[in-house]
């Protein structure tokens, strides 16, 4: 019988779980629906139950369980192992997640926020494999981030390091972020951000464009439409995508200057637009990076997709034990 | 007899040294001229000789020497303990500083760059005392930086983390940095940077100003003149100082979002213009920081002055031993 780790990626719709070897091989992967009814009070018990069943089903011995790691939405206190303000789980008040796991299993439990575990997963087994200093920028509805320094997550004083989405990349723009500030990366270079940019560009020009026409006939103005129009040669859309990439490149330049990583990883739904975007962001990143360190960090696309979280959650256990 | 540490702050003109207790009390502090003749080959032997004399003079026992730490200009490889490209020392080729110290003393030796040791010194015994996550921004001819995470210096993959002077705070400006990029913090918010700003502002306006008059009668256009004119109510100079502080505040906002420190320390000659500047930079920093973490980092002025380096050098030894 060999040792194993369990990684959990808790999400608002499903909770993904996996049994892994300490070396990062997934032995079994499954998911259960996340029951957010009754203030989400069944979420953790359901996960615990499911893990116990899986251990039984796979004929694993609990004595060989090295530990359990978990990623969660909301504000995670990784020391107290509590979560608060995870609204998509209906966890508005503080949840003592660590205590529930410690009562259920006689093994170390670790928890961190979902952006951090995705970064740790990619650093361990994905696009950052073999690199000790890695930053992940996750482009979705917002922009999330996670920073790995010497193989460990960077938390800062209050656990808020890596708020990459709120780096202000354009202090002079009138585009406002949901946080209240103007010019945050997330307000300009996320799925929401590119729509903000598109609205602004369309307002400010009279030039005909495929994008404008598409919106006028009723297509929803979203990231996909803008990228598609840019891809098919629409000049206005290309300008929007270019500006989007310029903001991302500037932020990546900041990350390089401050952290000197060897990999910056672009992940999330928007990053799936792929190589064209990566190359454009990279060209701006190089332009905005101190020449002496320009060849230090490579910009790469994430490779683990939705599995980044379970890998990262499992890796938390390793880092916790070796701390 | 109690244990002691030696800290060395190597500079182009003088080398400052101190004997400290492990708790950071300076028992003796002295300096010797730095002999940069003959490609600086006497620099390290002179320092070693001086330390040996001081140990003898103070009647200390070499058995009680915990270790020696050193800060150096140039590109320092803290692992290999070598220095290259320290032009103000005439060290153009690689200097094996570590080997020389290890041959001279039977005690651990550590070395890092001067900006890093100043940051570590301020974090340990100065404006960052009691804080584990601290960033220091040193405003001189250029802008230097050092980042302390969980009490340890952040180096990044190639030892280049904390290149704060080359964060691009204005990608659209035509003001060029010595590095070749446009809009680096150092090109806009250092002693050189504020002169760059002043030239630009004076060119672009016809408004009469005390600053213009001063320059026309032959006073040198430097940071002091600009700050003095601003202080005495000159509108143009105040606009220049305000822009200078805005750039610094923006960079501090980036540092907060990425690193979540509890202290950001302003040091160096330009920071001696004091509280008025600090307060203005802070107001911009707050404006440019994610509201959820706005009260996490305080902006403070350095308190150790020229002693920051010897404190930081001594602290290197502690971190090295406890690593």
mmCIF file of C-alpha atoms in Angstrom, chain B residues 17 87 200 294 305:
data_model
loop_
_atom_site.group_PDB
_atom_site.id
_atom_site.type_symbol
_atom_site.label_atom_id
_atom_site.label_comp_id
_atom_site.label_asym_id
_atom_site.label_seq_id
_atom_site.Cartn_x
_atom_site.Cartn_y
_atom_site.Cartn_z
ATOM 1 C CA UNK B 17 31.689 48.377 9.313
ATOM 2 C CA UNK B 87 32.131 50.162 -11.630
ATOM 3 C CA UNK B 200 9.558 68.796 -19.518
ATOM 4 C CA UNK B 294 -5.960 49.910 1.613
ATOM 5 C CA UNK B 305 20.020 56.650 7.490
#
